[in-house]
Amino acid sequence: MNEEQKLNQFQARIDADEKIEPRDWMPDGYRKTLIRQMSQHAHSEVIGMQPEGNWVLRAPSLRAKKILLAKIQDEGGHGLYLYSATETLGIDRTEMIEQLQQGNAKYSSVFNYPTLNWADIGAIGWLVDGAAIVNQTMLAKCSYGPYSRAMLRICKEEGFHQRQGYEIMGKMMTGTQAQREMAQDAMNRWWWPALMMFGPHDSESAHSQESMKWKIKVESNDKLRQRFVNRTVEQAHHIGLTVPDPLLSYNKETLNWSFGPINWDEFWSIVKGNGPCNEQRMSHHIKYHNEGAWVREAALAFEENLTKKQTVSI
Ligand code: BYC
C-alpha cells in the first residue's frame, strides 16, 4: 500500500471506532500528538503531587492524613500508567523527563498555584480532580487503546478523589465562620484555574481539529468546560459556596450555566513559566529526581542481574 492508501485505511478504522494498538501502522502526526499529550498528562499527575504533598504533615486529623496520602500515591500511580502507556509509542521515560525538565514539555497550568491552607486541599480534590474526571471520561473513549484503557482505571480513582475534596469543603461549610471563610477563599482562588485546565477556547485551540479527526479527543475543550461548570455550580450551591463570577447565570433555553470571561493572559503567562509556583515545581522535581538516581541505578542493576540468571538457567 502507498502512504495515501495507508492513511485512508487508518482513518476508516478511526471512523469505525476501532482502537489503534501500539504495533498498528499510524501516521507520524498521530504518534507525535499522542506523545505530546500523554506525556504532558503523565507530568501533570506527578507534578500535581507537589501542591498536595505540602499538606500531608499538617492534615487536621489522622483520618484526613491517611486519605490525603492515599490520594497522592494514586496520582503517582497515574503518572506511572501514563508514562508506560506513552512508552508504547516508542519514546522512553528518561527522554520524557528530560523534555519536562528542559522546559520542552508542559504540565497542567493548574499546578502552578500555591496551596495556602487546608481548604485548598478540599478545593483541589473537588475542583481540580472534578475537572480532570470530566476531561478523562472523554479521553477513556479515545482511539489509542493503551491511553483509553489507562483512563478507565484512572477515572475510577479520580471519583474517590473528587468526593474526598467535596467532603472537606462540605465539612468546612458546616463549621465555624472562620472555616466557612477559608472554604470560600479557596473556592475563589481555584475556580478560574480549574476552568483553565480545559485549555483555550475551541476557536483558539491549535490541536483540537486534528485531534478530533483522529479521535484522540472526542469532545472539545469548550464543551467539556461547560459540562464541568454545569455540574459544579449545583454542587457549590448545595453546600452554601458562592461561585466567584458576577456574570454567572442560568440559561433556561440552553440549560447551561453561562459564565464570565476567563483571564487568558493569566493562563498563557503561567503556561509560559511565569506562574507563582512554576520555578518551585520544577526545581523540586529536578532535585528529587537527581537524589533518586541511585534507586533507578539499583533497580536497573537488579533487572540486568535477573536477566543474566534467567539466561543461564535457560
Ligand atoms: N495547561 O490546542 P490545545 C490530575 C496547551 S492531573 C498547560 O487545546 P490539546 C491531578 C497545549 O498543551 C490530570 N498547557 O491542546 C493530579 C497546547 O500547547 P502545546 C491533568 C495547556 O492538547 C494531581 C496549547 O495549550 N489532566 O488530575 O489539544 C493532583 C494549545 O492547546 C493547558 C490532563 O493533563 C493547560 N491546562 O488540548 C490532582 C489532561 N491547556 O502542547 C489532580 C490531558 C492547553 O502545543 N490533556 N495547554 O505546546 C488534555 O486533555 C489536552 O492536552 C488539553 C489541551 C485539553 C489540556
PDB file of C-alpha atoms and ligand atoms in Angstrom, residues 33 36-38 40-52 71-72 75-76 78 82 104-112 124-125 128-133 135-136 138-139 147 151 154 158 161 193 195-202 204-209 211 216-217 219-221 224 264 267-268 270-271, ligand 1:
ATOM      1  CA  THR A  33       0.318  14.259  19.092  1.00  0.00           C
ATOM      2  CA  ARG A  36       2.877  15.255  23.420  1.00  0.00           C
ATOM      3  CA  GLN A  37      -0.498  14.976  25.105  1.00  0.00           C
ATOM      4  CA  MET A  38       0.065  11.737  27.023  1.00  0.00           C
ATOM      5  CA  GLN A  40       2.034  16.141  29.417  1.00  0.00           C
ATOM      6  CA  HIS A  41      -0.716  14.242  31.133  1.00  0.00           C
ATOM      7  CA  ALA A  42       1.807  11.985  32.934  1.00  0.00           C
ATOM      8  CA  HIS A  43       3.874  15.002  34.005  1.00  0.00           C
ATOM      9  CA  SER A  44       0.709  16.689  35.329  1.00  0.00           C
ATOM     10  CA  GLU A  45      -0.074  13.713  37.528  1.00  0.00           C
ATOM     11  CA  VAL A  46       3.435  13.715  39.003  1.00  0.00           C
ATOM     12  CA  ILE A  47       3.853  17.489  39.405  1.00  0.00           C
ATOM     13  CA  GLY A  48       0.294  17.593  40.805  1.00  0.00           C
ATOM     14  CA  MET A  49       1.538  15.618  43.812  1.00  0.00           C
ATOM     15  CA  GLN A  50       3.539  18.644  44.980  1.00  0.00           C
ATOM     16  CA  PRO A  51       0.793  21.113  45.979  1.00  0.00           C
ATOM     17  CA  GLU A  52      -0.969  18.368  47.938  1.00  0.00           C
ATOM     18  CA  LYS A  71      -4.748  10.161  47.103  1.00  0.00           C
ATOM     19  CA  ILE A  72      -1.225  11.437  46.463  1.00  0.00           C
ATOM     20  CA  GLU A  75      -1.556  10.372  41.496  1.00  0.00           C
ATOM     21  CA  GLY A  76       1.959   8.885  41.390  1.00  0.00           C
ATOM     22  CA  HIS A  78      -1.495   7.537  37.413  1.00  0.00           C
ATOM     23  CA  LEU A  82       0.635   7.134  31.686  1.00  0.00           C
ATOM     24  CA  ASN A 104      10.208  21.302  26.240  1.00  0.00           C
ATOM     25  CA  ALA A 105       7.138  19.538  27.624  1.00  0.00           C
ATOM     26  CA  LYS A 106       4.297  21.055  29.587  1.00  0.00           C
ATOM     27  CA  TYR A 107       2.185  20.020  32.563  1.00  0.00           C
ATOM     28  CA  SER A 108      -1.217  21.345  33.584  1.00  0.00           C
ATOM     29  CA  SER A 109      -1.248  25.076  34.364  1.00  0.00           C
ATOM     30  CA  VAL A 110      -3.328  24.480  37.494  1.00  0.00           C
ATOM     31  CA  PHE A 111      -0.429  23.021  39.472  1.00  0.00           C
ATOM     32  CA  ASN A 112       1.453  26.307  39.437  1.00  0.00           C
ATOM     33  CA  ILE A 124      -8.104  20.685  44.620  1.00  0.00           C
ATOM     34  CA  GLY A 125      -9.893  17.369  45.161  1.00  0.00           C
ATOM     35  CA  VAL A 128      -9.201  20.043  40.026  1.00  0.00           C
ATOM     36  CA  ASP A 129      -9.956  16.319  40.187  1.00  0.00           C
ATOM     37  CA  GLY A 130     -13.565  17.140  39.277  1.00  0.00           C
ATOM     38  CA  ALA A 131     -12.370  18.898  36.107  1.00  0.00           C
ATOM     39  CA  ALA A 132      -9.926  16.074  35.414  1.00  0.00           C
ATOM     40  CA  ILE A 133     -12.743  13.488  35.588  1.00  0.00           C
ATOM     41  CA  ASN A 135     -11.807  15.514  30.659  1.00  0.00           C
ATOM     42  CA  GLN A 136     -10.627  11.957  31.330  1.00  0.00           C
ATOM     43  CA  MET A 138     -13.899  11.714  27.410  1.00  0.00           C
ATOM     44  CA  LEU A 139     -10.303  10.500  26.939  1.00  0.00           C
ATOM     45  CA  TYR A 147      -4.379   5.615  26.587  1.00  0.00           C
ATOM     46  CA  MET A 151      -8.059   6.407  31.530  1.00  0.00           C
ATOM     47  CA  ILE A 154      -7.622   6.387  36.439  1.00  0.00           C
ATOM     48  CA  GLU A 158     -10.480  10.185  40.443  1.00  0.00           C
ATOM     49  CA  HIS A 161     -10.501  11.995  44.901  1.00  0.00           C
ATOM     50  CA  PRO A 193      -7.689  27.933  37.337  1.00  0.00           C
ATOM     51  CA  LEU A 195     -11.807  26.281  34.235  1.00  0.00           C
ATOM     52  CA  MET A 196      -8.477  26.984  32.514  1.00  0.00           C
ATOM     53  CA  MET A 197      -7.474  23.315  32.817  1.00  0.00           C
ATOM     54  CA  PHE A 198      -9.655  22.532  29.778  1.00  0.00           C
ATOM     55  CA  GLY A 199      -7.350  24.603  27.581  1.00  0.00           C
ATOM     56  CA  PRO A 200      -8.053  27.560  25.263  1.00  0.00           C
ATOM     57  CA  HIS A 201     -11.444  28.140  23.639  1.00  0.00           C
ATOM     58  CA  ASP A 202     -12.116  25.861  20.660  1.00  0.00           C
ATOM     59  CA  GLU A 204      -8.009  29.216  19.688  1.00  0.00           C
ATOM     60  CA  SER A 205      -7.100  25.574  20.239  1.00  0.00           C
ATOM     61  CA  ALA A 206      -4.202  24.698  17.926  1.00  0.00           C
ATOM     62  CA  HIS A 207      -4.574  20.927  18.086  1.00  0.00           C
ATOM     63  CA  SER A 208      -8.288  20.282  18.552  1.00  0.00           C
ATOM     64  CA  GLN A 209      -9.322  19.960  14.936  1.00  0.00           C
ATOM     65  CA  SER A 211      -7.055  15.556  17.416  1.00  0.00           C
ATOM     66  CA  ILE A 216      -7.595  11.491  20.314  1.00  0.00           C
ATOM     67  CA  LYS A 217     -10.111  13.978  21.703  1.00  0.00           C
ATOM     68  CA  GLU A 219     -15.208  16.276  22.672  1.00  0.00           C
ATOM     69  CA  SER A 220     -13.938  19.847  22.506  1.00  0.00           C
ATOM     70  CA  ASN A 221     -12.320  21.980  25.232  1.00  0.00           C
ATOM     71  CA  LEU A 224     -16.118  19.795  28.460  1.00  0.00           C
ATOM     72  CA  TRP A 264      -6.366  34.070  29.178  1.00  0.00           C
ATOM     73  CA  PHE A 267      -3.339  31.329  31.632  1.00  0.00           C
ATOM     74  CA  TRP A 268      -0.676  31.933  28.961  1.00  0.00           C
ATOM     75  CA  ILE A 270       1.510  30.510  33.599  1.00  0.00           C
ATOM     76  CA  VAL A 271       1.874  28.152  30.636  1.00  0.00           C
TER      77      VAL A 271
HETATM   78  N1  BYC B   1      -2.087  23.644  30.996  1.00  0.00           N
HETATM   79  O1  BYC B   1      -4.619  23.001  21.193  1.00  0.00           O
HETATM   80  P1  BYC B   1      -4.851  22.839  22.651  1.00  0.00           P
HETATM   81  C1  BYC B   1      -4.798  15.500  37.826  1.00  0.00           C
HETATM   82  C2  BYC B   1      -1.538  23.945  25.902  1.00  0.00           C
HETATM   83  S1  BYC B   1      -3.605  15.548  36.570  1.00  0.00           S
HETATM   84  C3  BYC B   1      -0.954  23.761  30.262  1.00  0.00           C
HETATM   85  O2  BYC B   1      -6.251  22.894  23.116  1.00  0.00           O
HETATM   86  P2  BYC B   1      -4.669  19.994  23.288  1.00  0.00           P
HETATM   87  C4  BYC B   1      -4.339  15.643  39.202  1.00  0.00           C
HETATM   88  C5  BYC B   1      -1.490  22.719  24.998  1.00  0.00           C
HETATM   89  O3  BYC B   1      -0.630  21.730  25.521  1.00  0.00           O
HETATM   90  C6  BYC B   1      -4.512  15.418  35.068  1.00  0.00           C
HETATM   91  N2  BYC B   1      -0.942  23.807  28.909  1.00  0.00           N
HETATM   92  O4  BYC B   1      -4.123  21.478  23.149  1.00  0.00           O
HETATM   93  C7  BYC B   1      -3.058  15.322  39.573  1.00  0.00           C
HETATM   94  C8  BYC B   1      -1.003  23.346  23.715  1.00  0.00           C
HETATM   95  O5  BYC B   1       0.395  23.612  23.788  1.00  0.00           O
HETATM   96  P3  BYC B   1       1.495  22.656  23.038  1.00  0.00           P
HETATM   97  C9  BYC B   1      -4.483  16.698  34.268  1.00  0.00           C
HETATM   98  C10 BYC B   1      -2.146  23.717  28.300  1.00  0.00           C
HETATM   99  O6  BYC B   1      -3.545  19.137  23.727  1.00  0.00           O
HETATM  100  C11 BYC B   1      -2.629  15.535  40.866  1.00  0.00           C
HETATM  101  C12 BYC B   1      -1.690  24.692  23.720  1.00  0.00           C
HETATM  102  O7  BYC B   1      -2.005  24.981  25.072  1.00  0.00           O
HETATM  103  N3  BYC B   1      -5.163  16.493  33.006  1.00  0.00           N
HETATM  104  O8  BYC B   1      -5.940  15.376  37.534  1.00  0.00           O
HETATM  105  O9  BYC B   1      -5.425  19.572  22.072  1.00  0.00           O
HETATM  106  C13 BYC B   1      -3.495  16.082  41.822  1.00  0.00           C
HETATM  107  C14 BYC B   1      -2.947  24.721  22.861  1.00  0.00           C
HETATM  108  O10 BYC B   1      -3.989  23.928  23.453  1.00  0.00           O
HETATM  109  C15 BYC B   1      -3.347  23.573  29.001  1.00  0.00           C
HETATM  110  C16 BYC B   1      -4.509  16.418  31.821  1.00  0.00           C
HETATM  111  O11 BYC B   1      -3.304  16.521  31.748  1.00  0.00           O
HETATM  112  C17 BYC B   1      -3.289  23.551  30.412  1.00  0.00           C
HETATM  113  N4  BYC B   1      -4.376  23.452  31.175  1.00  0.00           N
HETATM  114  O12 BYC B   1      -5.753  20.092  24.470  1.00  0.00           O
HETATM  115  C18 BYC B   1      -4.789  16.399  41.455  1.00  0.00           C
HETATM  116  C19 BYC B   1      -5.380  16.232  30.590  1.00  0.00           C
HETATM  117  N5  BYC B   1      -4.363  23.514  28.113  1.00  0.00           N
HETATM  118  O13 BYC B   1       1.351  21.273  23.634  1.00  0.00           O
HETATM  119  C20 BYC B   1      -5.243  16.166  40.158  1.00  0.00           C
HETATM  120  C21 BYC B   1      -4.668  15.706  29.369  1.00  0.00           C
HETATM  121  C22 BYC B   1      -3.813  23.617  26.894  1.00  0.00           C
HETATM  122  O14 BYC B   1       1.190  22.686  21.582  1.00  0.00           O
HETATM  123  N6  BYC B   1      -4.568  16.693  28.343  1.00  0.00           N
HETATM  124  N7  BYC B   1      -2.484  23.758  27.001  1.00  0.00           N
HETATM  125  O15 BYC B   1       2.829  23.274  23.382  1.00  0.00           O
HETATM  126  C23 BYC B   1      -5.587  17.080  27.529  1.00  0.00           C
HETATM  127  O16 BYC B   1      -6.697  16.586  27.615  1.00  0.00           O
HETATM  128  C24 BYC B   1      -5.295  18.123  26.473  1.00  0.00           C
HETATM  129  O17 BYC B   1      -3.914  18.171  26.284  1.00  0.00           O
HETATM  130  C25 BYC B   1      -5.842  19.539  26.849  1.00  0.00           C
HETATM  131  C26 BYC B   1      -5.350  20.532  25.780  1.00  0.00           C
HETATM  132  C27 BYC B   1      -7.354  19.526  26.865  1.00  0.00           C
HETATM  133  C28 BYC B   1      -5.309  20.002  28.203  1.00  0.00           C
END
